[in-house]
Amino acid sequence: MAESQESGRVDRRNRTEHPARADVEETTDRPLLRAGAVLGVGLGGLVDVLVFHLVLQTHHLISGWVPPTTPEALRLNLVADGLFSLLMVAIMAVGFWMLWKTVDRPDVPWSAGTYAGAVVVGMALFNIYDGTVDHYLLEMHHVTQGLQPDVFDLLWLVGSGVLLVAGLLVIRAERREDGTPPERL
């Protein structure tokens, strides 16, 4: 490990001297990335419920298991949607709590772009999970019940992959050329 003669600071990543960064030994954006990703998972699930379950009404959480063809079955589907929404809000609260615990850490540089990219990655991860596990493995529901679900489910996964790449590109754009997070100002 290289040690600066002026500050005694060691950079364990690059093994180079950084006397200007003597106040913080190393920076990491991992806590910021984790907080954003957790919030994004909850947000992705909540947007799914609001848009597809409630507004467009293309499916409900358990409509593959309990088709909403009777008032009782529809009520059960709506209760499942509501409970799922509460779970997604709780996951978002955990993400906000993680962000709150991260804000004052001197080793974590704040970057709105990094955080936003992580939120997008979290949303994409939720959608990929939903598309593979809920749509294909468990068949809890499909994007559109009864309208060639395999085509729309595949499009769901492709769109989720695009969302994932977009989030990763935003995070990458916020990093320095060597791939490390920016210094804390």
Tab-separated table of C-alpha atoms in Angstrom:
chain	number	residue	atom	x	y	z
A	1	MET	CA	0.000	0.000	0.000
A	2	ALA	CA	1.267	3.436	-0.903
A	3	GLU	CA	1.396	5.988	1.870
A	4	SER	CA	1.575	9.734	1.359
A	5	GLN	CA	4.487	11.438	3.115
A	6	GLU	CA	2.429	14.617	3.664
A	7	SER	CA	-0.744	13.133	5.107
A	8	GLY	CA	-0.064	9.540	5.972
A	9	ARG	CA	-3.117	8.666	3.850
A	10	VAL	CA	-3.256	5.300	2.112
A	11	ASP	CA	-5.261	4.546	-1.019
A	12	ARG	CA	-5.920	0.813	-0.890
A	13	ARG	CA	-7.648	0.672	-4.276
A	14	ASN	CA	-5.035	2.149	-6.588
A	15	ARG	CA	-2.055	2.092	-4.254
A	16	THR	CA	-1.292	5.699	-5.148
A	17	GLU	CA	-0.859	8.849	-3.103
A	18	HIS	CA	-3.698	11.347	-2.753
A	19	PRO	CA	-2.625	14.076	-0.308
A	20	ALA	CA	-5.614	16.236	-1.305
A	21	ARG	CA	-7.989	13.564	0.012
A	22	ALA	CA	-6.471	13.249	3.465
A	23	ASP	CA	-9.822	13.881	5.184
A	24	VAL	CA	-11.406	10.684	3.816
A	25	GLU	CA	-9.373	7.534	3.420
A	26	GLU	CA	-11.567	5.949	0.754
A	27	THR	CA	-14.890	6.712	-0.845
A	28	THR	CA	-17.521	4.199	-1.792
A	29	ASP	CA	-20.865	4.600	-3.453
A	30	ARG	CA	-22.109	1.132	-2.527
A	31	PRO	CA	-24.415	2.307	0.299
A	32	LEU	CA	-25.939	4.868	-2.081
A	33	LEU	CA	-26.349	2.206	-4.774
A	34	ARG	CA	-27.964	-0.228	-2.319
A	35	ALA	CA	-30.375	2.417	-1.006
A	36	GLY	CA	-31.391	3.400	-4.521
A	37	ALA	CA	-31.823	-0.187	-5.664
A	38	VAL	CA	-34.016	-1.078	-2.668
A	39	LEU	CA	-36.166	2.000	-3.220
A	40	GLY	CA	-36.335	1.103	-6.930
A	41	VAL	CA	-37.561	-2.424	-6.238
A	42	GLY	CA	-40.432	-1.033	-4.159
A	43	LEU	CA	-41.165	1.712	-6.675
A	44	GLY	CA	-41.138	-0.765	-9.557
A	45	GLY	CA	-43.685	-2.950	-7.803
A	46	LEU	CA	-45.875	-0.018	-6.839
A	47	VAL	CA	-45.872	1.416	-10.376
A	48	ASP	CA	-46.776	-2.054	-11.695
A	49	VAL	CA	-49.780	-2.276	-9.370
A	50	LEU	CA	-50.942	1.272	-10.025
A	51	VAL	CA	-50.606	1.176	-13.816
A	52	PHE	CA	-51.329	-2.429	-14.809
A	53	HIS	CA	-53.528	-3.675	-11.955
A	54	LEU	CA	-55.623	-0.602	-11.176
A	55	VAL	CA	-55.562	1.851	-14.105
A	56	LEU	CA	-55.263	-0.392	-17.177
A	57	GLN	CA	-56.670	-3.447	-15.374
A	58	THR	CA	-54.791	-5.848	-17.659
A	59	HIS	CA	-54.207	-8.223	-14.762
A	60	HIS	CA	-54.128	-8.514	-10.987
A	61	LEU	CA	-51.483	-10.063	-8.748
A	62	ILE	CA	-53.138	-13.472	-8.531
A	63	SER	CA	-55.364	-13.355	-11.634
A	64	GLY	CA	-53.521	-16.348	-13.114
A	65	TRP	CA	-54.532	-18.406	-10.084
A	66	VAL	CA	-57.904	-16.826	-9.311
A	67	PRO	CA	-59.465	-15.398	-12.474
A	68	PRO	CA	-61.457	-12.268	-11.510
A	69	THR	CA	-64.642	-13.480	-13.215
A	70	THR	CA	-66.952	-13.163	-10.199
A	71	PRO	CA	-67.340	-10.316	-7.700
A	72	GLU	CA	-65.818	-12.496	-4.964
A	73	ALA	CA	-62.814	-13.430	-7.114
A	74	LEU	CA	-62.303	-9.793	-8.134
A	75	ARG	CA	-62.448	-8.763	-4.471
A	76	LEU	CA	-59.812	-11.376	-3.591
A	77	ASN	CA	-57.597	-10.125	-6.438
A	78	LEU	CA	-57.966	-6.525	-5.259
A	79	VAL	CA	-57.109	-7.492	-1.675
A	80	ALA	CA	-53.982	-9.257	-2.953
A	81	ASP	CA	-53.107	-6.139	-4.994
A	82	GLY	CA	-53.595	-3.973	-1.907
A	83	LEU	CA	-51.435	-6.164	0.323
A	84	PHE	CA	-48.756	-6.258	-2.358
A	85	SER	CA	-48.900	-2.445	-2.599
A	86	LEU	CA	-48.379	-2.168	1.161
A	87	LEU	CA	-45.364	-4.475	0.890
A	88	MET	CA	-43.903	-2.307	-1.884
A	89	VAL	CA	-44.421	0.854	0.211
A	90	ALA	CA	-42.639	-0.867	3.124
A	91	ILE	CA	-39.726	-1.785	0.824
A	92	MET	CA	-39.572	1.837	-0.363
A	93	ALA	CA	-39.503	2.985	3.275
A	94	VAL	CA	-36.513	0.711	3.884
A	95	GLY	CA	-34.817	2.254	0.833
A	96	PHE	CA	-35.448	5.773	2.167
A	97	TRP	CA	-34.164	4.728	5.600
A	98	MET	CA	-31.000	3.336	3.985
A	99	LEU	CA	-30.561	6.631	2.106
A	100	TRP	CA	-31.064	8.621	5.319
A	101	LYS	CA	-28.372	6.538	7.075
A	102	THR	CA	-26.017	7.142	4.118
A	103	VAL	CA	-26.350	10.911	3.632
A	104	ASP	CA	-23.989	12.041	6.392
A	105	ARG	CA	-21.324	9.385	5.891
A	106	PRO	CA	-18.042	11.100	4.950
A	107	ASP	CA	-16.931	8.095	2.888
A	108	VAL	CA	-20.018	8.142	0.626
A	109	PRO	CA	-20.007	10.857	-2.038
A	110	TRP	CA	-23.480	12.145	-2.870
A	111	SER	CA	-24.462	11.881	-6.522
A	112	ALA	CA	-28.034	12.387	-7.649
A	113	GLY	CA	-27.175	10.638	-10.915
A	114	THR	CA	-25.767	7.590	-9.146
A	115	TYR	CA	-28.809	7.409	-6.883
A	116	ALA	CA	-31.267	7.856	-9.765
A	117	GLY	CA	-29.445	5.203	-11.783
A	118	ALA	CA	-29.640	2.813	-8.840
A	119	VAL	CA	-33.382	3.452	-8.488
A	120	VAL	CA	-33.841	2.615	-12.183
A	121	VAL	CA	-31.740	-0.541	-11.731
A	122	GLY	CA	-33.924	-1.537	-8.765
A	123	MET	CA	-37.089	-1.010	-10.805
A	124	ALA	CA	-35.624	-3.141	-13.593
A	125	LEU	CA	-34.653	-5.878	-11.138
A	126	PHE	CA	-38.209	-5.981	-9.805
A	127	ASN	CA	-39.584	-6.211	-13.344
A	128	ILE	CA	-37.140	-8.979	-14.285
A	129	TYR	CA	-38.119	-10.919	-11.156
A	130	ASP	CA	-41.813	-10.316	-11.855
A	131	GLY	CA	-41.463	-11.330	-15.497
A	132	THR	CA	-39.541	-14.527	-14.851
A	133	VAL	CA	-40.901	-15.779	-11.524
A	134	ASP	CA	-44.468	-14.424	-11.407
A	135	HIS	CA	-45.242	-14.648	-15.138
A	136	TYR	CA	-43.374	-17.783	-16.241
A	137	LEU	CA	-42.495	-19.941	-13.226
A	138	LEU	CA	-45.481	-19.428	-10.913
A	139	GLU	CA	-47.937	-18.193	-13.558
A	140	MET	CA	-49.509	-15.913	-10.941
A	141	HIS	CA	-50.484	-13.535	-13.722
A	142	HIS	CA	-49.440	-12.387	-17.170
A	143	VAL	CA	-49.086	-8.853	-18.500
A	144	THR	CA	-52.407	-9.270	-20.297
A	145	GLN	CA	-54.611	-12.105	-19.124
A	146	GLY	CA	-55.998	-14.035	-22.099
A	147	LEU	CA	-54.345	-11.961	-24.855
A	148	GLN	CA	-51.314	-13.995	-25.945
A	149	PRO	CA	-49.554	-13.590	-22.600
A	150	ASP	CA	-46.292	-15.070	-23.839
A	151	VAL	CA	-45.759	-12.247	-26.363
A	152	PHE	CA	-46.466	-9.499	-23.843
A	153	ASP	CA	-44.520	-11.266	-21.103
A	154	LEU	CA	-41.514	-11.450	-23.432
A	155	LEU	CA	-41.865	-7.754	-24.254
A	156	TRP	CA	-42.036	-7.086	-20.497
A	157	LEU	CA	-38.690	-8.812	-20.013
A	158	VAL	CA	-37.105	-7.021	-22.992
A	159	GLY	CA	-38.305	-3.669	-21.662
A	160	SER	CA	-36.963	-4.579	-18.225
A	161	GLY	CA	-33.576	-5.374	-19.754
A	162	VAL	CA	-33.538	-1.987	-21.486
A	163	LEU	CA	-34.414	-0.323	-18.175
A	164	LEU	CA	-31.564	-2.210	-16.466
A	165	VAL	CA	-29.019	-1.138	-19.082
A	166	ALA	CA	-30.233	2.473	-18.883
A	167	GLY	CA	-29.787	2.530	-15.095
A	168	LEU	CA	-26.325	0.984	-15.317
A	169	LEU	CA	-25.293	3.519	-17.969
A	170	VAL	CA	-26.393	6.398	-15.733
A	171	ILE	CA	-24.350	4.964	-12.849
A	172	ARG	CA	-21.344	4.473	-15.127
A	173	ALA	CA	-21.601	8.059	-16.396
A	174	GLU	CA	-21.349	9.319	-12.815
A	175	ARG	CA	-18.088	7.478	-12.116
A	176	ARG	CA	-14.541	8.562	-12.814
A	177	GLU	CA	-12.599	7.084	-15.710
A	178	ASP	CA	-11.092	4.393	-13.477
A	179	GLY	CA	-14.593	3.204	-12.470
A	180	THR	CA	-14.437	4.523	-8.903
A	181	PRO	CA	-17.000	6.848	-7.345
A	182	PRO	CA	-16.294	10.573	-7.350
A	183	GLU	CA	-14.664	12.211	-4.358
A	184	ARG	CA	-16.889	13.680	-1.679
A	185	LEU	CA	-16.945	17.470	-1.922
